Short mmCIF file of C-alpha atoms and ligand atoms in Angstrom, two decimals:
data_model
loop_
_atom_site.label_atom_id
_atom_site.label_comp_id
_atom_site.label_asym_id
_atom_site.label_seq_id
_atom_site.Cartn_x
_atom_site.Cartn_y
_atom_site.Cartn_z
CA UNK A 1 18.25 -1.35 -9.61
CA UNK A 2 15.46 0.60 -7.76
CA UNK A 3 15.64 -0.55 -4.18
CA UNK A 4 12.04 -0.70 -2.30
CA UNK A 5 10.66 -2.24 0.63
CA UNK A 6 7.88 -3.58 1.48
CA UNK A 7 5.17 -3.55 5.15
CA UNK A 8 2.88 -6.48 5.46
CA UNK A 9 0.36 -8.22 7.68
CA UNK A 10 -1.13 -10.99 6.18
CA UNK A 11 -1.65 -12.87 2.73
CA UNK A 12 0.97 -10.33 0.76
CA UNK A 13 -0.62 -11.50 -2.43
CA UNK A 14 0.00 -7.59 -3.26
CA UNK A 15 3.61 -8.67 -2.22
CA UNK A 16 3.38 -11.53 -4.79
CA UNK A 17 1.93 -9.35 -7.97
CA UNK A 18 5.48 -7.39 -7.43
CA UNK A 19 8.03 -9.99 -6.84
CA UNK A 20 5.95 -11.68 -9.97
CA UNK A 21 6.36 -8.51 -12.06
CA UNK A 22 10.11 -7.55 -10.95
CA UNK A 23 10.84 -11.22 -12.23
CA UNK A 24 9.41 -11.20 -15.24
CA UNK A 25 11.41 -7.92 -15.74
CA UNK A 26 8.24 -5.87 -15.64
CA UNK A 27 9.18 -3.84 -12.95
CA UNK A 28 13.11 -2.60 -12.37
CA UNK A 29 12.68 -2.88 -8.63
CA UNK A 30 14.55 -4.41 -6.16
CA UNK A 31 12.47 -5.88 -3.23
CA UNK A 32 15.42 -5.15 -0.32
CA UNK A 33 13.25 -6.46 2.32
CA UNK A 34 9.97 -7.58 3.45
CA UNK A 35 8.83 -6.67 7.04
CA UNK A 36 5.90 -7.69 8.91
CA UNK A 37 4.09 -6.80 12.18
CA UNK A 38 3.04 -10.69 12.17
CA UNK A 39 4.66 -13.41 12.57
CA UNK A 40 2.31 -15.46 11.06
CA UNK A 41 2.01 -13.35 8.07
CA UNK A 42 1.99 -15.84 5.31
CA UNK A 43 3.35 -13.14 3.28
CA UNK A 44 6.70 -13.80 4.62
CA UNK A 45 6.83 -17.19 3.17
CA UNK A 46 6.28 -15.82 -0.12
CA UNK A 47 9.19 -13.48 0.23
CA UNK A 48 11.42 -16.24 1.74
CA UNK A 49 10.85 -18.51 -1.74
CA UNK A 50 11.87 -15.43 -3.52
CA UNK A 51 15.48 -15.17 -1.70
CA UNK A 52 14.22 -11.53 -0.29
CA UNK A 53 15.23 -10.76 3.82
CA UNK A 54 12.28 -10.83 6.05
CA UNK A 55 12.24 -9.03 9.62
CA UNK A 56 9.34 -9.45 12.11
CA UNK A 57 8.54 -6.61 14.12
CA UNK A 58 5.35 -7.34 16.51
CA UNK A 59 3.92 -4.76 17.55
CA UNK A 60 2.79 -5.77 20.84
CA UNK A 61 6.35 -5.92 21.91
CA UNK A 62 7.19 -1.73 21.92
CA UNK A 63 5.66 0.30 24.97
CA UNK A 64 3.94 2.80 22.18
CA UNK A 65 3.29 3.22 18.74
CA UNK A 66 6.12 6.07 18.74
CA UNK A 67 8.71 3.09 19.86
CA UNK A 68 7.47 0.65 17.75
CA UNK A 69 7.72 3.47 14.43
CA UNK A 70 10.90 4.10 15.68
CA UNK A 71 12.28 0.75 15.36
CA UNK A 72 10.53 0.18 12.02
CA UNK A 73 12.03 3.61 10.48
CA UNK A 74 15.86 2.02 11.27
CA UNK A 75 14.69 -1.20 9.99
CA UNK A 76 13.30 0.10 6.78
CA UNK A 77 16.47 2.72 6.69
CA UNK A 78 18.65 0.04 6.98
CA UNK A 79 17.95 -0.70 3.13
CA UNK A 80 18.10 2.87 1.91
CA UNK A 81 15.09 1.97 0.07
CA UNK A 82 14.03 4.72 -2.81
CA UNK A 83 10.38 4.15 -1.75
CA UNK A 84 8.55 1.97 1.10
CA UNK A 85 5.37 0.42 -0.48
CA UNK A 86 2.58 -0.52 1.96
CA UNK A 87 1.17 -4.16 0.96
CA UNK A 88 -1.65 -4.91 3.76
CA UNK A 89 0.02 -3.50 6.39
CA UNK A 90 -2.73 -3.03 8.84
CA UNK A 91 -1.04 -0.34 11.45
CA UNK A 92 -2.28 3.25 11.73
CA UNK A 93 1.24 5.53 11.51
CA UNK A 94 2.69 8.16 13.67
CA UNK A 95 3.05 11.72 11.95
CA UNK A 96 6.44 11.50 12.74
CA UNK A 97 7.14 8.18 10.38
CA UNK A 98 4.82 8.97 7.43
CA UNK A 99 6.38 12.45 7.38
CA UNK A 100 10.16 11.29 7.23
CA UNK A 101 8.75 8.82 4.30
CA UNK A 102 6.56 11.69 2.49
CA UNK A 103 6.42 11.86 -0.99
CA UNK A 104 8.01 8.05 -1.37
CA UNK A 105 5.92 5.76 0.63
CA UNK A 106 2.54 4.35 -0.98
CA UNK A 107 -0.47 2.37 0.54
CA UNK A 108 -2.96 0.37 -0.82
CA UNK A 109 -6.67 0.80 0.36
CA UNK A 110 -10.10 -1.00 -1.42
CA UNK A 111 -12.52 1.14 -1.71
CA UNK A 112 -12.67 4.44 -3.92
CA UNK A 113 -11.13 6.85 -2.17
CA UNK A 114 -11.91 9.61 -0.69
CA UNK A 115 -15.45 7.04 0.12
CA UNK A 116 -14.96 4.33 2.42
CA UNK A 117 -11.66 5.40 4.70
CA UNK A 118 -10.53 2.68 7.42
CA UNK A 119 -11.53 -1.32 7.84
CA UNK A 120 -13.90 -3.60 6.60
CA UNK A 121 -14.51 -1.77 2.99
CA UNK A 122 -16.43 -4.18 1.38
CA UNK A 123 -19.28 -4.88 3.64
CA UNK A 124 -19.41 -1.58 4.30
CA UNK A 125 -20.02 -0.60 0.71
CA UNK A 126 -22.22 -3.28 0.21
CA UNK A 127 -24.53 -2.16 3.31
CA UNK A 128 -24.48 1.68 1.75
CA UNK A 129 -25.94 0.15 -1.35
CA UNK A 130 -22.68 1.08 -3.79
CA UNK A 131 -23.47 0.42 -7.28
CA UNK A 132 -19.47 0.50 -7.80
CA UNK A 133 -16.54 -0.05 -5.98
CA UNK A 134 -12.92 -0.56 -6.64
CA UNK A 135 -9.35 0.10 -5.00
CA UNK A 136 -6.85 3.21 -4.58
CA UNK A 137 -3.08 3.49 -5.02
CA UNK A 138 -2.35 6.85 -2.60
CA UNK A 139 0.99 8.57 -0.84
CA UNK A 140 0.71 8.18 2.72
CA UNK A 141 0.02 11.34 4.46
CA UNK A 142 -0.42 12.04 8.40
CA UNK A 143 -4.10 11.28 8.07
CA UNK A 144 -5.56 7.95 7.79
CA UNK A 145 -6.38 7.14 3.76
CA UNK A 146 -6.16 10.70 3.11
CA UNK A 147 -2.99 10.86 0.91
CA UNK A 148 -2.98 12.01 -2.90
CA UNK A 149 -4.63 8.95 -5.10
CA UNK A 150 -2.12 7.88 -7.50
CA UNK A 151 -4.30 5.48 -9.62
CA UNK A 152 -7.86 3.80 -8.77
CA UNK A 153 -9.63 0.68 -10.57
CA UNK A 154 -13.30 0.07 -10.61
CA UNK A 155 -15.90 -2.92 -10.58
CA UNK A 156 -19.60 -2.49 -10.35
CA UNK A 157 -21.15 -3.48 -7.29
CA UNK A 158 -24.03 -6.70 -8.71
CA UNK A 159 -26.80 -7.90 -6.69
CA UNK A 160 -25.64 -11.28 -6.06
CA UNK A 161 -22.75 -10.29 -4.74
CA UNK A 162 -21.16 -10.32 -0.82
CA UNK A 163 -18.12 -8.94 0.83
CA UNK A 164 -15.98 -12.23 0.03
CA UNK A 165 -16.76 -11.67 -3.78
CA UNK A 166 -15.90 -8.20 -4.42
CA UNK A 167 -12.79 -8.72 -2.31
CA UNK A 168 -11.86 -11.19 -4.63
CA UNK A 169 -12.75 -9.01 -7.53
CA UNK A 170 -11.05 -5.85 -6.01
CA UNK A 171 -7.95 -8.44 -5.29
CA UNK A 172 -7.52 -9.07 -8.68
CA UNK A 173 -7.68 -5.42 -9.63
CA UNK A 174 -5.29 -4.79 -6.97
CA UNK A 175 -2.32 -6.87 -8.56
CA UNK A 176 -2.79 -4.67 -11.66
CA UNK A 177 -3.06 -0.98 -10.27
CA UNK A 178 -0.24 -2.02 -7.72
CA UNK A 179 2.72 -2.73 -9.83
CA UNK A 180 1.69 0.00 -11.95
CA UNK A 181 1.62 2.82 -9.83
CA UNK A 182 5.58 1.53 -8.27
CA UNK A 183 6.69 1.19 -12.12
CA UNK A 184 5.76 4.49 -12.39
CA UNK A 185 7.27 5.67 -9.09
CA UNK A 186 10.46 3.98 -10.22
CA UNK A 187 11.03 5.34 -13.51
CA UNK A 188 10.36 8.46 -11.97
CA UNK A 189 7.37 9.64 -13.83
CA UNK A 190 5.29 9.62 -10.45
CA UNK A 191 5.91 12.72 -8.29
CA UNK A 192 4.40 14.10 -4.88
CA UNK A 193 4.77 17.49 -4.25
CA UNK A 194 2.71 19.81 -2.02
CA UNK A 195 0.05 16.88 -1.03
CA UNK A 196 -0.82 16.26 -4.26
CA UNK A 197 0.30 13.26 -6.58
CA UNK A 198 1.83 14.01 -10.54
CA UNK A 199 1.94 11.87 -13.81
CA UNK A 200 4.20 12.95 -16.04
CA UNK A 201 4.19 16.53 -14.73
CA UNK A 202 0.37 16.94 -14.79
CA UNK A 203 -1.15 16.74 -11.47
CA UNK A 204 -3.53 14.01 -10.50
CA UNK A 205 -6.92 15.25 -9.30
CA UNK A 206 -7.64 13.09 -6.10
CA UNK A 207 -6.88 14.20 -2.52
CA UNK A 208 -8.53 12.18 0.50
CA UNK A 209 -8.73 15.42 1.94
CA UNK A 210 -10.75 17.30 -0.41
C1 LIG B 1 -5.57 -5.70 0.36
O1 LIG B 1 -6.90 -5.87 -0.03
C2 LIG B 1 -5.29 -4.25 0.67
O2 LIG B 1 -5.98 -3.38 -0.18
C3 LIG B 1 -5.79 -4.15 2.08
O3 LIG B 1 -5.35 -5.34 2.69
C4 LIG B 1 -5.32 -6.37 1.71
C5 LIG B 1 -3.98 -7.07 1.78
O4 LIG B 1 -3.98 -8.19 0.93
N1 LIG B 1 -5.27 -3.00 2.75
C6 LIG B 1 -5.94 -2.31 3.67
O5 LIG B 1 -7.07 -2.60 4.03
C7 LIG B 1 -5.22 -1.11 4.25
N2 LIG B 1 -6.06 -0.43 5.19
P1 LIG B 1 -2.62 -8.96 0.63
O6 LIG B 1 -1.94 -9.23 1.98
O7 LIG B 1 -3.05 -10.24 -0.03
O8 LIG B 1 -1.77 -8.11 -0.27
#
């Protein structure tokens, strides 16, 4: 079926909600490969238990981040994937890479796009007072968390809560939206065309760069 592959750095619980989903038959995706920048990623143990091939590429061993792009483009190409999904893969991209995967490689990012670009999302929208947060599916674009916003879930911000409880909360939302959005991808009913994302034809109003 559908051939994808999937960029990790850590936990790949993301990673998890799609193997889970393409197992129960959800999804009609192949997971080619899993690759990692870490090779501690415990991610790569979950891929492992699910038969998939795993390749480490640190980071730290390529002179710049053009080489070490370069070496993950003919890893990922190796696997003709249809689309490259981003699961927690936390390495800003060359233009050169996320334009020879435009229009069929997707990121995850917590916090409500176009607010909250870059690291450390939840504290941050905890110390601007949020009343509501939540998580966006987007296609990768040159700039950083700026790509067209495929699908975003919600959860209101309460008083009691801290960074480590509405990741959890956006975590769980996260293993919804994430499938979702590659289903859709898949079954080709999710488009990009001229930086902006389309459902079923009709265009999807978010752009991190408006
Ligand atoms: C997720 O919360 C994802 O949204 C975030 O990393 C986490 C990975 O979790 N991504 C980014 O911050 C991208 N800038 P996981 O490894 O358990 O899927």
């Amino acid at each position: 079926s559908f051939p994808i592959v999937v960029l990790i750095s850590g936990s790949g619980s993301n990673l998890q909600a799609l193997i889970d989903q393409s197992l129960q038959g959800v999804l009609n995706v192949t997971i080619s490969a899993v690759i990692s920048n870490k090779a501690d990623a415990y991610g790569l143990e979950r891929a492992k238990e699910a038969g998939i091939p795993t390749h480490v590429l640190n980071h730290k061993s390529y002179g710049s981040r053009e080489e070490f792009d370069t070496a993950l483009q003919s890893t990922i190409d190796r696997y003709h994937p249809k689309l490259v999904v981003l699961a927690g893969f936390m390495r800003i991209l060359t233009e050169d890479f996320t334009r020879h995967y435009e229009g069929r490689m997707l990121n995850i990012h917590p916090s409500l796009l176009p607010k909250f670009k870059g690291l450390n999302t939840h504290q941050r929208v905890i110390d601007a007072k949020e009343t509501e947060h939540g998580v966006s599916v987007h296609f990768v674009s040159a700039e950083l968390d700026a790509g067209a916003v495929v699908v975003q879930a919600r959860t209101p911000v309460e008083p009691s809560d801290n960074a480590k409880t509405l990741a959890e909360r956006v975590h769980k939302l996260e293993h919804i939206i994430y499938p979702l959005a590659v289903k859709w991808f898949s079954e080709e009913r999710l488009t990009h065309q001229d930086k902006y994302a389309f459902l079923d034809g009709q265009k999807l109003p978010v752009n991190g760069l408006d």
